Amino acid sequence: MLWSATARLSANPSPLHLPVFNQSITVFGKSKPSRVCCSPSRAMETNDDTSKAKGLSFDDFLSKKPYSPPTWASHLKPIPSHVFSLAHLPTPIHKWNLPNLPQNTEVWLKRDDLSGMQLSGNKVRKLEFLLAEAVAQGADCIITIGGIQSNHCRATAVAAKYLNLDSYLILRTSKLLVDKDPGLTGNLLVERFMGTHIQLISKEEYAKIGSVALTNVLKEQLLKEGRRPYVIPVGGSNSLGTWGYIEAMREIEEQLQIRSNRVKFDDIVVACGSGGTIAGLSLGSWLGALKAKVHAFCVCDDPDYFYDFVQDLIDGLQAGVNARDIVSIINAKGLGYAINTSEELKFVKEVATATGVVLDPVYSGKAAYGMMKDMAENPSKWEGRKVLFVHTGGFLGLFDKVDQMAPLVGNWQRMDVNESIPRKEGIGKMF
């Protein structure tokens, strides 16, 4: 188990429980920096300073605006002309008190899982740019593709509906289930509530045909019906979508600037599933002021595939840099995409118990597992460093793992009330 591995860092490892915090933890996010004083009984927030970080008013949300890039990215081409405000930004950054870190190592958490409700996670940042282009081109519907529990597909369906666009999803599933009702678990529940058009394809057919050809088949069908479809690739990961995390890097810089005691992140850690997020973060860190080393834990395919893919994305922006110079990609797929070992799921459960942060099992869960494993095996590599972990969301994916998770989650029993406690019919109000 990973936690027993990390315990090797200390002769007297701390138990897997958060200590009581007497010191204050600085949280910076929303519209103002906050000081959150943590105790077992309460959390108290005060906002003292005027923040430079942007906050959305009711006039901003779902609005389409002209886009101006960060000054350090102004040489990239093409620059998007417009962007939609779809996400709740900026997302908070706070200290993440993981047990058994290497000596003097700090881990901070960028909460992109809090970028919205149904429309949450890292995909929203990409969709802000992609859907602006779709609307500009006069599209009346959106096509995208992914796994049966794709967070990207769910976010696309919600964002499209917000903008009065229909959505068509091609979802990959097993050949045993391709002719059956896919159910209402996790992301599927949200998609089907939205009236999304869902088409199932078996993993075997997907592997033989590929995502580009499949979306083109559906596009041609819709064009013949008189529709005006706009195709978004897997994960929203193309050069246009990459701007979502170039912009996120500007957001991180602004959040750091408003802190009285400046934090300087040495490393950024993030999951990699389709490549667009790591391309934007890596390019933004390289070009901008942060200059943090980006570590991407890939949850499918392999590092060589993603180095080539990220290179294509940044070449599409005429960035003139080598992908291998700006990001380190580490294999964290384990048994395969969206397949978890019991040890990985136990890790996700223990992180939630210890820190209150719920990771998803497909992306951030595997990335955090990989990070902690590397810290245990190579502590000197991480000692004394300040690490920003980007939580990319995906909470709904946990619902697809309930059968595997059930043995790890107890914590319940029938309440035993002694007969000596007075009883009177109707005394307890049933709301």
Coordinates of N, CA and C in Angstrom, one line a residue, residues 8-202:
R8 N 8.3 5.0 4.9 CA 9.7 4.7 5.0 C 10.5 6.0 5.0
L9 N 9.9 7.1 4.7 CA 10.6 8.4 4.8 C 11.0 8.8 6.2
S10 N 10.3 8.2 7.1 CA 10.6 8.6 8.5 C 10.7 7.3 9.4
A11 N 11.6 7.4 10.4 CA 11.7 6.2 11.3 C 10.4 6.1 12.2
N12 N 9.8 7.2 12.4 CA 8.5 7.3 13.2 C 7.4 7.9 12.4
P13 N 6.9 7.2 11.4 CA 6.0 7.8 10.5 C 4.7 8.3 11.2
S14 N 4.2 9.4 10.8 CA 2.9 9.9 11.4 C 1.8 9.1 10.9
P15 N 0.7 8.9 11.7 CA -0.4 8.1 11.3 C -1.2 8.9 10.2
L16 N -2.0 8.2 9.5 CA -2.7 8.8 8.4 C -3.9 9.6 8.9
H17 N -3.6 10.6 9.6 CA -4.7 11.5 10.1 C -4.1 12.9 10.1
L18 N -5.0 13.9 9.8 CA -4.6 15.2 9.8 C -4.4 15.7 11.2
P19 N -3.4 16.5 11.5 CA -3.2 17.0 12.9 C -4.2 18.2 13.1
V20 N -4.4 18.6 14.3 CA -5.2 19.8 14.6 C -4.4 21.0 14.2
F21 N -4.9 21.9 13.4 CA -4.1 23.0 12.9 C -4.3 24.2 13.9
N22 N -3.3 24.7 14.5 CA -3.3 25.9 15.3 C -2.9 27.1 14.5
Q23 N -2.1 26.8 13.5 CA -1.7 27.9 12.6 C -2.7 28.2 11.6
S24 N -2.7 29.3 11.0 CA -3.7 29.6 9.9 C -3.1 29.2 8.6
I25 N -4.0 28.8 7.7 CA -3.7 28.4 6.4 C -4.2 29.4 5.4
T26 N -3.4 29.9 4.5 CA -3.8 30.9 3.6 C -4.5 30.3 2.4
V27 N -5.6 30.8 2.1 CA -6.3 30.3 0.9 C -6.5 31.4 0.0
F28 N -6.1 31.3 -1.3 CA -6.3 32.3 -2.2 C -7.1 31.8 -3.4
G29 N -8.2 32.5 -3.8 CA -9.0 32.0 -4.8 C -10.0 33.0 -5.3
K30 N -11.2 32.8 -5.2 CA -12.3 33.6 -5.6 C -11.9 35.1 -5.8
S31 N -12.7 36.0 -5.3 CA -12.4 37.4 -5.6 C -11.5 38.1 -4.6
K32 N -11.3 37.5 -3.4 CA -10.5 38.1 -2.4 C -9.7 37.0 -1.7
P33 N -8.4 37.3 -1.3 CA -7.7 36.3 -0.5 C -8.3 36.2 0.8
S34 N -8.3 35.0 1.4 CA -8.9 34.7 2.7 C -7.9 34.0 3.6
R35 N -8.1 34.3 4.9 CA -7.3 33.6 5.9 C -8.3 32.7 6.6
V36 N -8.0 31.4 6.5 CA -8.9 30.4 7.1 C -8.2 29.8 8.2
C37 N -8.8 30.0 9.4 CA -8.2 29.4 10.7 C -8.9 28.1 11.0
C38 N -8.1 27.1 11.0 CA -8.7 25.8 11.1 C -8.6 25.3 12.6
S39 N -9.7 24.7 13.1 CA -9.8 24.1 14.4 C -10.7 22.9 14.2
P40 N -10.8 22.0 15.2 CA -11.7 20.9 15.1 C -13.1 21.3 15.0
S41 N -13.5 22.5 15.4 CA -14.9 22.8 15.5 C -15.4 23.8 14.5
R42 N -14.5 24.6 13.9 CA -15.0 25.7 13.1 C -13.9 26.1 12.1
A43 N -14.4 26.8 11.0 CA -13.5 27.5 10.1 C -14.0 28.9 9.9
M44 N -13.2 29.8 10.1 CA -13.6 31.2 10.1 C -12.8 32.0 9.0
E45 N -13.6 32.7 8.2 CA -13.0 33.4 7.1 C -13.1 34.9 7.2
T46 N -12.0 35.6 6.9 CA -12.1 37.0 6.8 C -11.4 37.5 5.6
N47 N -11.9 38.4 4.9 CA -11.3 39.0 3.7 C -10.8 40.4 4.0
D48 N -9.5 40.6 3.9 CA -8.8 41.8 4.3 C -8.4 42.7 3.1
D49 N -8.0 42.1 2.0 CA -7.3 42.9 1.0 C -8.2 42.9 -0.3
T50 N -8.0 43.9 -1.0 CA -8.6 44.0 -2.4 C -7.8 43.1 -3.3
S51 N -8.5 42.2 -4.0 CA -7.8 41.2 -4.8 C -7.6 41.7 -6.2
K52 N -6.5 41.4 -6.8 CA -6.4 41.7 -8.3 C -7.0 40.5 -9.1
A53 N -7.3 39.4 -8.4 CA -7.8 38.3 -9.1 C -9.3 38.6 -9.6
K54 N -9.6 38.1 -10.8 CA -10.9 38.4 -11.3 C -12.0 37.6 -10.7
G55 N -13.1 38.1 -10.5 CA -14.3 37.4 -10.1 C -15.4 37.6 -11.0
L56 N -16.3 36.7 -11.2 CA -17.4 36.8 -12.1 C -18.6 37.4 -11.5
S57 N -19.2 38.4 -12.1 CA -20.4 39.0 -11.7 C -21.5 38.3 -12.5
F58 N -22.8 38.6 -12.2 CA -23.9 38.0 -12.9 C -23.9 38.5 -14.3
D59 N -23.3 39.6 -14.6 CA -23.2 40.1 -16.0 C -22.2 39.4 -16.8
D60 N -21.2 38.7 -16.2 CA -20.1 38.1 -16.9 C -20.4 36.6 -17.3
F61 N -21.1 35.9 -16.4 CA -21.2 34.5 -16.6 C -22.0 34.2 -17.9
L62 N -21.5 33.3 -18.7 CA -22.1 32.9 -20.0 C -22.0 34.0 -21.1
S63 N -21.2 35.0 -20.8 CA -21.0 36.1 -21.8 C -19.8 35.8 -22.7
K64 N -19.9 36.3 -23.9 CA -18.8 36.1 -24.9 C -18.0 37.4 -24.9
K65 N -16.7 37.4 -24.8 CA -15.9 38.6 -24.7 C -14.7 38.5 -25.6
P66 N -14.2 39.6 -26.1 CA -12.9 39.6 -26.8 C -11.8 39.1 -25.9
Y67 N -10.9 38.4 -26.5 CA -9.8 37.8 -25.7 C -8.5 38.5 -26.0
S68 N -7.8 38.8 -24.9 CA -6.4 39.3 -25.0 C -5.5 38.4 -24.2
P69 N -4.4 37.9 -24.8 CA -3.6 36.9 -24.1 C -2.7 37.6 -23.1
P70 N -2.0 36.8 -22.3 CA -1.0 37.3 -21.4 C 0.1 37.9 -22.3
T71 N 0.8 38.9 -21.8 CA 1.9 39.5 -22.6 C 2.9 38.5 -23.0
W72 N 3.2 37.6 -22.2 CA 4.3 36.6 -22.5 C 3.8 35.5 -23.5
A73 N 2.5 35.5 -23.8 CA 2.0 34.6 -24.8 C 1.5 35.3 -26.1
S74 N 1.8 36.7 -26.2 CA 1.2 37.4 -27.3 C 1.9 37.1 -28.6
H75 N 3.0 36.4 -28.6 CA 3.7 36.0 -29.9 C 3.1 34.7 -30.4
L76 N 2.3 34.0 -29.7 CA 1.7 32.7 -30.2 C 0.7 33.0 -31.2
K77 N 0.5 32.1 -32.2 CA -0.4 32.3 -33.3 C -1.1 30.9 -33.6
P78 N -2.4 30.9 -33.9 CA -3.3 32.1 -33.8 C -3.8 32.4 -32.4
I79 N -4.1 33.6 -32.1 CA -4.6 34.0 -30.9 C -6.2 34.0 -31.0
P80 N -6.9 33.4 -30.1 CA -8.3 33.3 -30.2 C -8.9 34.8 -30.1
S81 N -10.0 35.0 -30.9 CA -10.6 36.3 -30.9 C -11.5 36.5 -29.7
H82 N -12.2 35.5 -29.3 CA -13.2 35.6 -28.3 C -13.1 34.4 -27.3
V83 N -13.7 34.6 -26.1 CA -13.8 33.5 -25.1 C -15.2 33.6 -24.4
F84 N -15.8 32.5 -24.1 CA -17.0 32.5 -23.2 C -16.6 32.4 -21.8
S85 N -17.3 33.0 -20.9 CA -17.1 32.8 -19.4 C -18.1 31.7 -19.0
L86 N -17.5 30.5 -18.9 CA -18.3 29.3 -18.5 C -17.9 28.8 -17.1
A87 N -16.7 29.1 -16.7 CA -16.2 28.5 -15.4 C -16.3 29.5 -14.3
H88 N -16.3 29.1 -13.1 CA -16.3 29.9 -11.9 C -14.8 30.1 -11.5
L89 N -14.3 31.3 -11.9 CA -12.9 31.5 -11.8 C -12.6 32.8 -11.0
P90 N -11.4 32.9 -10.4 CA -10.4 31.9 -10.3 C -10.7 30.8 -9.3
T91 N -10.2 29.6 -9.6 CA -10.4 28.5 -8.6 C -9.4 28.7 -7.5
P92 N -9.8 28.3 -6.2 CA -8.9 28.5 -5.1 C -7.6 27.7 -5.2
I93 N -6.6 28.2 -4.4 CA -5.4 27.4 -4.2 C -5.2 27.4 -2.7
H94 N -5.0 26.2 -2.1 CA -4.8 26.1 -0.7 C -3.7 25.0 -0.3
K95 N -3.2 25.1 0.9 CA -2.3 24.1 1.3 C -2.9 22.7 1.4
W96 N -2.3 21.7 1.0 CA -2.8 20.3 1.0 C -1.9 19.5 2.0
N97 N -2.5 19.2 3.1 CA -1.7 18.6 4.2 C -1.7 17.1 4.1
L98 N -1.0 16.6 3.1 CA -0.8 15.2 2.9 C 0.2 14.7 3.9
P99 N -0.1 13.5 4.5 CA 0.9 12.9 5.5 C 2.1 12.4 4.8
N100 N 3.2 12.3 5.6 CA 4.4 11.6 5.2 C 5.1 12.2 3.9
L101 N 5.1 13.5 3.8 CA 5.8 14.1 2.7 C 7.3 14.1 3.0
P102 N 8.2 14.2 2.0 CA 9.6 14.4 2.2 C 9.9 15.6 3.1
Q103 N 11.0 15.7 3.6 CA 11.4 16.7 4.6 C 11.2 18.1 3.9
N104 N 10.5 19.0 4.6 CA 10.3 20.4 4.2 C 9.6 20.6 2.9
T105 N 8.9 19.5 2.4 CA 8.2 19.6 1.2 C 6.8 20.1 1.5
E106 N 6.3 21.1 0.7 CA 4.9 21.6 0.8 C 4.2 21.2 -0.5
V107 N 2.9 20.8 -0.3 CA 2.1 20.5 -1.5 C 0.9 21.5 -1.4
W108 N 0.6 22.2 -2.4 CA -0.6 23.1 -2.5 C -1.5 22.5 -3.6
L109 N -2.8 22.9 -3.5 CA -3.8 22.3 -4.4 C -4.5 23.4 -5.1
K110 N -4.5 23.3 -6.4 CA -5.3 24.2 -7.3 C -6.6 23.5 -7.6
R111 N -7.7 24.1 -7.1 CA -9.0 23.4 -7.1 C -9.8 23.6 -8.4
D112 N -9.3 23.1 -9.5 CA -10.1 23.2 -10.7 C -11.3 22.2 -10.7
D113 N -11.3 21.4 -9.7 CA -12.5 20.6 -9.5 C -13.7 21.5 -9.0
L114 N -13.4 22.7 -8.6 CA -14.4 23.6 -8.1 C -14.8 24.7 -9.1
S115 N -14.5 24.4 -10.4 CA -14.8 25.4 -11.4 C -16.2 25.5 -11.8
G116 N -17.1 24.7 -11.2 CA -18.5 24.7 -11.5 C -19.2 23.5 -10.8
M117 N -20.4 23.3 -11.1 CA -21.1 22.1 -10.5 C -21.2 21.0 -11.6
Q118 N -22.3 21.0 -12.4 CA -22.3 20.0 -13.5 C -21.2 20.3 -14.5
L119 N -20.9 21.6 -14.6 CA -19.9 22.1 -15.6 C -18.6 22.3 -14.8
S120 N -17.9 21.2 -14.4 CA -16.8 21.4 -13.5 C -15.5 20.7 -14.1
G121 N -14.4 21.0 -13.5 CA -13.2 20.3 -13.9 C -12.4 21.1 -14.9
N122 N -11.3 20.5 -15.3 CA -10.4 21.2 -16.2 C -10.9 21.4 -17.6
K123 N -11.9 20.6 -18.0 CA -12.4 20.7 -19.4 C -13.1 22.0 -19.7
V124 N -13.6 22.6 -18.6 CA -14.4 23.8 -18.8 C -13.5 25.0 -19.3
R125 N -12.3 25.0 -18.9 CA -11.4 26.0 -19.4 C -11.1 25.9 -20.9
K126 N -11.0 24.7 -21.4 CA -10.9 24.5 -22.8 C -12.1 24.9 -23.6
L127 N -13.3 24.5 -23.0 CA -14.6 24.8 -23.7 C -14.9 26.3 -23.8
E128 N -14.3 27.1 -22.9 CA -14.5 28.5 -23.0 C -14.0 29.0 -24.4
F129 N -13.0 28.5 -24.9 CA -12.4 28.9 -26.2 C -13.1 28.1 -27.3
L130 N -13.3 26.8 -27.1 CA -13.8 26.0 -28.2 C -15.2 26.4 -28.6
L131 N -16.1 26.7 -27.6 CA -17.4 27.0 -27.8 C -17.6 28.4 -28.4
A132 N -16.7 29.3 -28.0 CA -16.7 30.6 -28.6 C -16.5 30.5 -30.1
E133 N -15.6 29.6 -30.6 CA -15.4 29.4 -32.0 C -16.6 28.8 -32.6
A134 N -17.2 27.8 -31.9 CA -18.4 27.1 -32.5 C -19.5 28.1 -32.7
V135 N -19.7 29.0 -31.8 CA -20.8 30.0 -31.9 C -20.4 31.0 -33.1
A136 N -19.2 31.4 -33.1 CA -18.7 32.3 -34.2 C -18.9 31.7 -35.6
Q137 N -18.8 30.4 -35.7 CA -19.0 29.7 -37.0 C -20.4 29.4 -37.3
G138 N -21.3 29.7 -36.4 CA -22.8 29.5 -36.6 C -23.2 28.1 -36.3
A139 N -22.5 27.4 -35.5 CA -22.9 26.0 -35.2 C -24.2 26.0 -34.4
D140 N -25.0 24.9 -34.7 CA -26.3 24.7 -33.9 C -26.2 23.5 -33.0
C141 N -25.1 22.7 -33.1 CA -24.9 21.5 -32.3 C -23.4 21.2 -32.2
I142 N -23.1 20.4 -31.2 CA -21.7 20.1 -30.9 C -21.6 18.6 -30.9
I143 N -20.5 18.1 -31.5 CA -20.2 16.7 -31.5 C -18.9 16.5 -30.7
T144 N -18.8 15.5 -29.8 CA -17.5 15.2 -29.2 C -17.6 13.7 -28.8
I145 N -16.5 13.2 -28.3 CA -16.3 11.7 -28.2 C -15.4 11.4 -27.0
G146 N -15.7 10.3 -26.3 CA -14.9 9.9 -25.2 C -15.4 8.6 -24.6
G147 N -14.8 8.2 -23.4 CA -15.3 7.0 -22.7 C -16.7 7.1 -22.2
I148 N -17.2 6.0 -21.7 CA -18.6 6.0 -21.3 C -18.8 6.9 -20.1
Q149 N -17.8 7.2 -19.3 CA -17.8 8.1 -18.1 C -17.0 9.3 -18.3
S150 N -16.9 9.8 -19.6 CA -16.0 10.9 -19.9 C -16.5 12.2 -19.2
N151 N -15.6 12.8 -18.4 CA -15.9 14.1 -17.8 C -16.0 15.2 -18.9
H152 N -15.2 15.1 -19.9 CA -15.2 16.0 -21.0 C -16.5 16.0 -21.7
C153 N -17.0 14.8 -22.0 CA -18.3 14.7 -22.7 C -19.4 15.3 -21.9
R154 N -19.4 15.1 -20.6 CA -20.5 15.6 -19.7 C -20.4 17.1 -19.6
A155 N -19.1 17.7 -19.5 CA -19.0 19.1 -19.4 C -19.4 19.8 -20.8
T156 N -19.1 19.1 -21.9 CA -19.5 19.6 -23.2 C -21.0 19.7 -23.3
A157 N -21.7 18.6 -22.9 CA -23.1 18.6 -23.0 C -23.8 19.7 -22.2
V158 N -23.2 19.9 -21.0 CA -23.8 21.0 -20.1 C -23.5 22.4 -20.7
A159 N -22.3 22.6 -21.1 CA -21.9 23.9 -21.7 C -22.7 24.2 -22.9
A160 N -22.9 23.2 -23.8 CA -23.7 23.4 -25.0 C -25.1 23.8 -24.7
K161 N -25.7 23.1 -23.7 CA -27.1 23.4 -23.3 C -27.2 24.8 -22.8
Y162 N -26.2 25.3 -22.0 CA -26.2 26.6 -21.5 C -26.2 27.6 -22.7
L163 N -25.6 27.3 -23.8 CA -25.5 28.2 -24.9 C -26.6 27.9 -26.0
N164 N -27.6 27.1 -25.6 CA -28.7 26.7 -26.5 C -28.2 25.9 -27.7
L165 N -27.3 25.1 -27.5 CA -26.8 24.2 -28.6 C -27.1 22.8 -28.2
D166 N -27.5 22.0 -29.2 CA -27.6 20.5 -29.0 C -26.2 19.9 -28.9
S167 N -26.2 18.7 -28.3 CA -24.9 18.0 -28.2 C -25.1 16.5 -28.6
Y168 N -24.1 16.0 -29.3 CA -24.1 14.6 -29.7 C -22.8 14.0 -29.2
L169 N -23.0 13.0 -28.4 CA -21.8 12.3 -27.8 C -21.6 10.9 -28.3
I170 N -20.4 10.6 -28.7 CA -20.1 9.2 -29.1 C -19.3 8.6 -27.9
L171 N -19.9 7.7 -27.2 CA -19.3 7.1 -26.0 C -18.8 5.7 -26.2
R172 N -17.6 5.5 -25.8 CA -16.9 4.2 -25.9 C -17.3 3.3 -24.7
T173 N -17.7 2.0 -25.0 CA -18.1 1.1 -24.0 C -17.6 -0.3 -24.4
S174 N -17.9 -1.3 -23.6 CA -17.5 -2.7 -23.9 C -18.5 -3.3 -25.0
K175 N -18.1 -4.2 -25.7 CA -18.9 -4.8 -26.7 C -20.1 -5.6 -26.1
L176 N -20.0 -5.9 -24.9 CA -21.1 -6.6 -24.2 C -22.2 -5.6 -23.8
L177 N -21.9 -4.3 -23.7 CA -22.9 -3.3 -23.3 C -23.3 -2.4 -24.4
V178 N -22.7 -2.5 -25.6 CA -22.9 -1.5 -26.6 C -24.4 -1.5 -27.1
D179 N -25.1 -2.6 -27.0 CA -26.5 -2.7 -27.4 C -27.5 -2.5 -26.2
K180 N -27.0 -2.1 -25.1 CA -27.8 -2.0 -23.9 C -28.0 -0.6 -23.4
D181 N -29.0 -0.3 -22.7 CA -29.2 1.0 -22.1 C -28.0 1.3 -21.2
P182 N -27.3 2.4 -21.4 CA -26.1 2.7 -20.6 C -26.3 3.0 -19.2
G183 N -27.5 3.3 -18.8 CA -27.8 3.6 -17.4 C -27.7 5.0 -17.0
L184 N -27.8 5.3 -15.7 CA -27.8 6.7 -15.2 C -26.8 6.9 -14.2
T185 N -25.6 6.3 -14.3 CA -24.6 6.4 -13.3 C -23.6 7.5 -13.7
G186 N -23.3 8.3 -12.7 CA -22.2 9.3 -12.8 C -22.5 10.3 -13.9
N187 N -21.6 10.5 -14.8 CA -21.7 11.5 -15.9 C -22.9 11.2 -16.8
L188 N -23.2 9.9 -16.9 CA -24.4 9.6 -17.8 C -25.7 10.2 -17.3
L189 N -25.8 10.3 -16.0 CA -27.0 10.9 -15.4 C -27.2 12.3 -15.8
V190 N -26.1 13.1 -15.7 CA -26.2 14.5 -16.1 C -26.4 14.6 -17.6
E191 N -25.7 13.9 -18.4 CA -25.9 13.9 -19.9 C -27.3 13.6 -20.3
R192 N -27.8 12.6 -19.7 CA -29.2 12.2 -20.2 C -30.3 13.1 -19.7
F193 N -30.0 13.7 -18.5 CA -31.0 14.8 -18.0 C -31.0 16.0 -18.9
M194 N -29.8 16.2 -19.6 CA -29.7 17.4 -20.5 C -30.3 17.1 -21.8
G195 N -30.8 15.9 -22.0 CA -31.4 15.6 -23.4 C -30.3 15.4 -24.4
T196 N -29.1 15.0 -24.0 CA -28.0 14.8 -24.9 C -28.3 13.6 -25.8
H197 N -27.9 13.7 -27.1 CA -28.0 12.5 -28.0 C -26.7 11.7 -27.8
I198 N -26.9 10.4 -27.4 CA -25.8 9.5 -27.1 C -25.8 8.4 -28.1
Q199 N -24.6 8.2 -28.6 CA -24.4 7.0 -29.5 C -23.2 6.2 -29.0
L200 N -23.5 4.9 -28.8 CA -22.5 4.0 -28.2 C -21.7 3.3 -29.3
I201 N -20.4 3.2 -29.0 CA -19.5 2.4 -29.9 C -18.6 1.5 -29.0
S202 N -18.4 0.3 -29.5 CA -17.6 -0.6 -28.7 C -16.1 -0.2 -28.7

